[in-house]
mmCIF file of C-alpha atoms in Angstrom:
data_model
loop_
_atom_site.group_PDB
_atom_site.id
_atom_site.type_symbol
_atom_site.label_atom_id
_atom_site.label_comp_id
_atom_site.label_asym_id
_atom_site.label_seq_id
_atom_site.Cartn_x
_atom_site.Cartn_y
_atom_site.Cartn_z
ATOM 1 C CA UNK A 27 19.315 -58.394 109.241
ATOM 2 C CA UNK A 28 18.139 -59.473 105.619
ATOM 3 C CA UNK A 29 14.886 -61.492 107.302
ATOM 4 C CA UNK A 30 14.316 -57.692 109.234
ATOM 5 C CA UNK A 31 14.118 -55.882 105.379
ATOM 6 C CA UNK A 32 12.126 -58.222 104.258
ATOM 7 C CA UNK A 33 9.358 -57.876 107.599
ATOM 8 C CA UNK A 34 9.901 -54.453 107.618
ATOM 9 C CA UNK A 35 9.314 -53.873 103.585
ATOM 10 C CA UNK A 36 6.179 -55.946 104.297
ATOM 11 C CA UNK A 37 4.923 -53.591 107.701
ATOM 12 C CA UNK A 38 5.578 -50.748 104.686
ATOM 13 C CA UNK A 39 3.286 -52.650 102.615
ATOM 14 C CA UNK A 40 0.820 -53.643 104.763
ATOM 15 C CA UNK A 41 0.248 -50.050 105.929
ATOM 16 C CA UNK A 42 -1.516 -48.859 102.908
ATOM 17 C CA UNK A 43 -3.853 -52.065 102.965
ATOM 18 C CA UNK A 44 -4.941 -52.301 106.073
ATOM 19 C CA UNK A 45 -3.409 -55.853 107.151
ATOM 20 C CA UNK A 46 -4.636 -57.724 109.896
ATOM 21 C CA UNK A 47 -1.512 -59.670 110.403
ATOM 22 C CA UNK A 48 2.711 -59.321 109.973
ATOM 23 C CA UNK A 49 4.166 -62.473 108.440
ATOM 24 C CA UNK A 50 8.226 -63.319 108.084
ATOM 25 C CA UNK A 51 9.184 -63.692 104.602
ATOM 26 C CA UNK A 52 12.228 -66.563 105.158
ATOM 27 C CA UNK A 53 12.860 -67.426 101.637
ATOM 28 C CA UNK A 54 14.083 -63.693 100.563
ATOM 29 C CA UNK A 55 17.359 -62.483 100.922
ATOM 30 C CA UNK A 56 17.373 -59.145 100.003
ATOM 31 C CA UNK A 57 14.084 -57.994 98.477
ATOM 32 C CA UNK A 58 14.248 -54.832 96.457
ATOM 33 C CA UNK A 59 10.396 -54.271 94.963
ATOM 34 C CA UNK A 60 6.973 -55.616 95.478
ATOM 35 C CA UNK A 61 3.968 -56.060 93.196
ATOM 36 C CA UNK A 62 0.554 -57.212 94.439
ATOM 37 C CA UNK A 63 -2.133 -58.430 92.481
ATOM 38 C CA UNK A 64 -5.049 -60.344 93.232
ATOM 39 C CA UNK A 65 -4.204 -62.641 95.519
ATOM 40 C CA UNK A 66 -0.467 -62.923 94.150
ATOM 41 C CA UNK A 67 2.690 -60.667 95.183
ATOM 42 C CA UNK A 68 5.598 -60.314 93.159
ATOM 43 C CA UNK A 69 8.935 -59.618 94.918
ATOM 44 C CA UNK A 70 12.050 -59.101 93.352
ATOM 45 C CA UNK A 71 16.331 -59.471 94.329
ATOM 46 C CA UNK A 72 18.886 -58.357 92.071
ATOM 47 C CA UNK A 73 18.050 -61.111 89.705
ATOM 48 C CA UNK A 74 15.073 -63.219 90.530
ATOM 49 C CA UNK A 75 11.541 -63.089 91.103
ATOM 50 C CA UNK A 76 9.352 -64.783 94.351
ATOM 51 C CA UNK A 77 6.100 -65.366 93.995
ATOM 52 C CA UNK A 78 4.154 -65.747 96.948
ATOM 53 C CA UNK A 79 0.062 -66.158 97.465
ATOM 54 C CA UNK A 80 -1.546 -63.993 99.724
ATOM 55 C CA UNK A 81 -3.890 -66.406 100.981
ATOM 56 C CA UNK A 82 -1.511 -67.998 102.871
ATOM 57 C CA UNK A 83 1.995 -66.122 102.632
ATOM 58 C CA UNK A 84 3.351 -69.353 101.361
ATOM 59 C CA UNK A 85 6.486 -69.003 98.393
ATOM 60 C CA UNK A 86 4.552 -70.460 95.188
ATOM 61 C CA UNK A 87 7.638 -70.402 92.830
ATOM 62 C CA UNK A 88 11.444 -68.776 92.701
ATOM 63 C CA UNK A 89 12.287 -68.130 88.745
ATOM 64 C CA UNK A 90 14.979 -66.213 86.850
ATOM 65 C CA UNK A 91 18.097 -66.337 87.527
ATOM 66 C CA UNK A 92 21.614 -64.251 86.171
ATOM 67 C CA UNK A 93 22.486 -65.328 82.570
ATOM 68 C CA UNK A 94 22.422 -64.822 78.746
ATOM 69 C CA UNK A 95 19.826 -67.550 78.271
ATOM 70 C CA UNK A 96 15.887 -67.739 78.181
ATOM 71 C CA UNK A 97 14.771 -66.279 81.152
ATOM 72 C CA UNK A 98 17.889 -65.298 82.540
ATOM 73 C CA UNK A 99 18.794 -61.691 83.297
ATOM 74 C CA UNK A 100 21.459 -59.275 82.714
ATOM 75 C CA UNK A 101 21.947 -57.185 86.199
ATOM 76 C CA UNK A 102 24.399 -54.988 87.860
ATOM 77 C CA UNK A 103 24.614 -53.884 91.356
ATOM 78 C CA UNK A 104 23.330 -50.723 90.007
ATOM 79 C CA UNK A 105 21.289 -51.912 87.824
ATOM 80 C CA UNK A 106 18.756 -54.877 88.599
ATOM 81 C CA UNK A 107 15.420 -56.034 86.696
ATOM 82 C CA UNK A 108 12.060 -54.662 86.772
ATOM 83 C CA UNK A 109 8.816 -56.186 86.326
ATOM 84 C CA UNK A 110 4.679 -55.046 85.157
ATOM 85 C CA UNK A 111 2.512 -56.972 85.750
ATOM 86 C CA UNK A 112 -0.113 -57.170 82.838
ATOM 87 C CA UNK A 113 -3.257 -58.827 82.453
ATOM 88 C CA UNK A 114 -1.831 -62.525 81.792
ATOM 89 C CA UNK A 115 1.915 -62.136 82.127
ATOM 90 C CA UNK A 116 4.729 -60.950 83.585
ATOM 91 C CA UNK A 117 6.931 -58.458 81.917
ATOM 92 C CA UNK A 118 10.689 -58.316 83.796
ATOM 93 C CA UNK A 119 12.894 -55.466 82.143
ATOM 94 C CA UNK A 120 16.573 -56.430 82.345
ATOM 95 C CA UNK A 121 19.787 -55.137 80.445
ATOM 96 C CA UNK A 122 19.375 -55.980 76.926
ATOM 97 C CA UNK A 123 16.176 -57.980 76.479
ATOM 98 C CA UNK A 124 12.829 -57.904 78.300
ATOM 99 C CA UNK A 125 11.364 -61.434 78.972
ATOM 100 C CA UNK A 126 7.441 -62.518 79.444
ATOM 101 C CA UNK A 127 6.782 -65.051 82.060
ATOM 102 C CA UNK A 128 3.470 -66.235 82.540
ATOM 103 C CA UNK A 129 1.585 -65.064 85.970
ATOM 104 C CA UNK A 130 2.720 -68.119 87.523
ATOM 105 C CA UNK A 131 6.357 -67.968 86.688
ATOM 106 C CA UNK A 132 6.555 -70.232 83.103
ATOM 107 C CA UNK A 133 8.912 -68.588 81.124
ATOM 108 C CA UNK A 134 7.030 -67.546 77.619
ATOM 109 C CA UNK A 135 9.368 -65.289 75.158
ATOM 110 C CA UNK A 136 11.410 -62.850 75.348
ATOM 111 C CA UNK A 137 12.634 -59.987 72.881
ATOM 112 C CA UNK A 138 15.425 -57.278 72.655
ATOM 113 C CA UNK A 139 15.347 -54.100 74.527
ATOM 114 C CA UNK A 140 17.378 -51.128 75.117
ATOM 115 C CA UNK A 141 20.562 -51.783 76.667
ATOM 116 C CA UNK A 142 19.948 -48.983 79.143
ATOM 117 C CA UNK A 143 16.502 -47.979 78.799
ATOM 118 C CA UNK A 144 13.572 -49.586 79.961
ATOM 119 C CA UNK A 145 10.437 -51.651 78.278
ATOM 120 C CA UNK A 146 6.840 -50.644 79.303
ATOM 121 C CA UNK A 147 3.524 -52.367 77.853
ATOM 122 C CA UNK A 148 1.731 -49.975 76.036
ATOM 123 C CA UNK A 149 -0.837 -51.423 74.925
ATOM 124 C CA UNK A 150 -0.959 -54.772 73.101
ATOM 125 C CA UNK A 151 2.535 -54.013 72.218
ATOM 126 C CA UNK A 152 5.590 -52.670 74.159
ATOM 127 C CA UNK A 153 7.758 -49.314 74.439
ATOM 128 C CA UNK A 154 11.676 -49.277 75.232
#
């Protein structure tokens, strides 16, 4: 059932770029956004971010995880992190603090956020 949500999020996907073929995501349990860019897409669970090239539909990296620490995340079942992707990072919103990850998944820095808001780039700076 999870490996059909993650096909069928990707048919979604697919039908607004015109894709010539449907792959099976295996590594994801239960994906909840995506975010393409370049040749890079961005999926995320409750707490945790795959990375997966589009060349090849191959999982690149798995980071974050639920925690206090650097680049961990703050989640409830109700509420679960967010990510933009900007020009040479990562933002991921969580509760509390929003961390910057690099576009391949190194965590960078992170700062303190609204504990039920949300952080948007704006900018060279950020918004909460």
């Amino acid at each position: 059932m999870i490996k059909m949500k993650a096909l069928l999020i990707l048919l979604f996907m697919s039908s607004f770029v015109w894709a010539k073929q449907v792959v099976e995501l295996r590594d994801i349990g239960k994906p909840l956004t995506i975010s393409v860019d370049g040749n890079q897409m961005y999926l995320t669970e409750l707490d945790s971010i795959h990375l997966y090239s589009l060349e090849d539909f191959k999982l690149q990296k798995i980071f974050g995880s639920r925690g206090e620490g650097p680049g961990e995340f703050r989640v409830t079942p109700t509420r679960y992190i967010t990510i933009s992707l900007l020009p040479d990072s990562v933002l991921v919103d969580s509760i509390g603090k929003a961390t910057i990850f690099s576009r391949t998944g190194e965590y960078l820095k992170e700062m303190k956020a609204p504990l039920y808001g949300g952080v948007m780039p704006l900018g060279d700076k950020y918004v909460g």
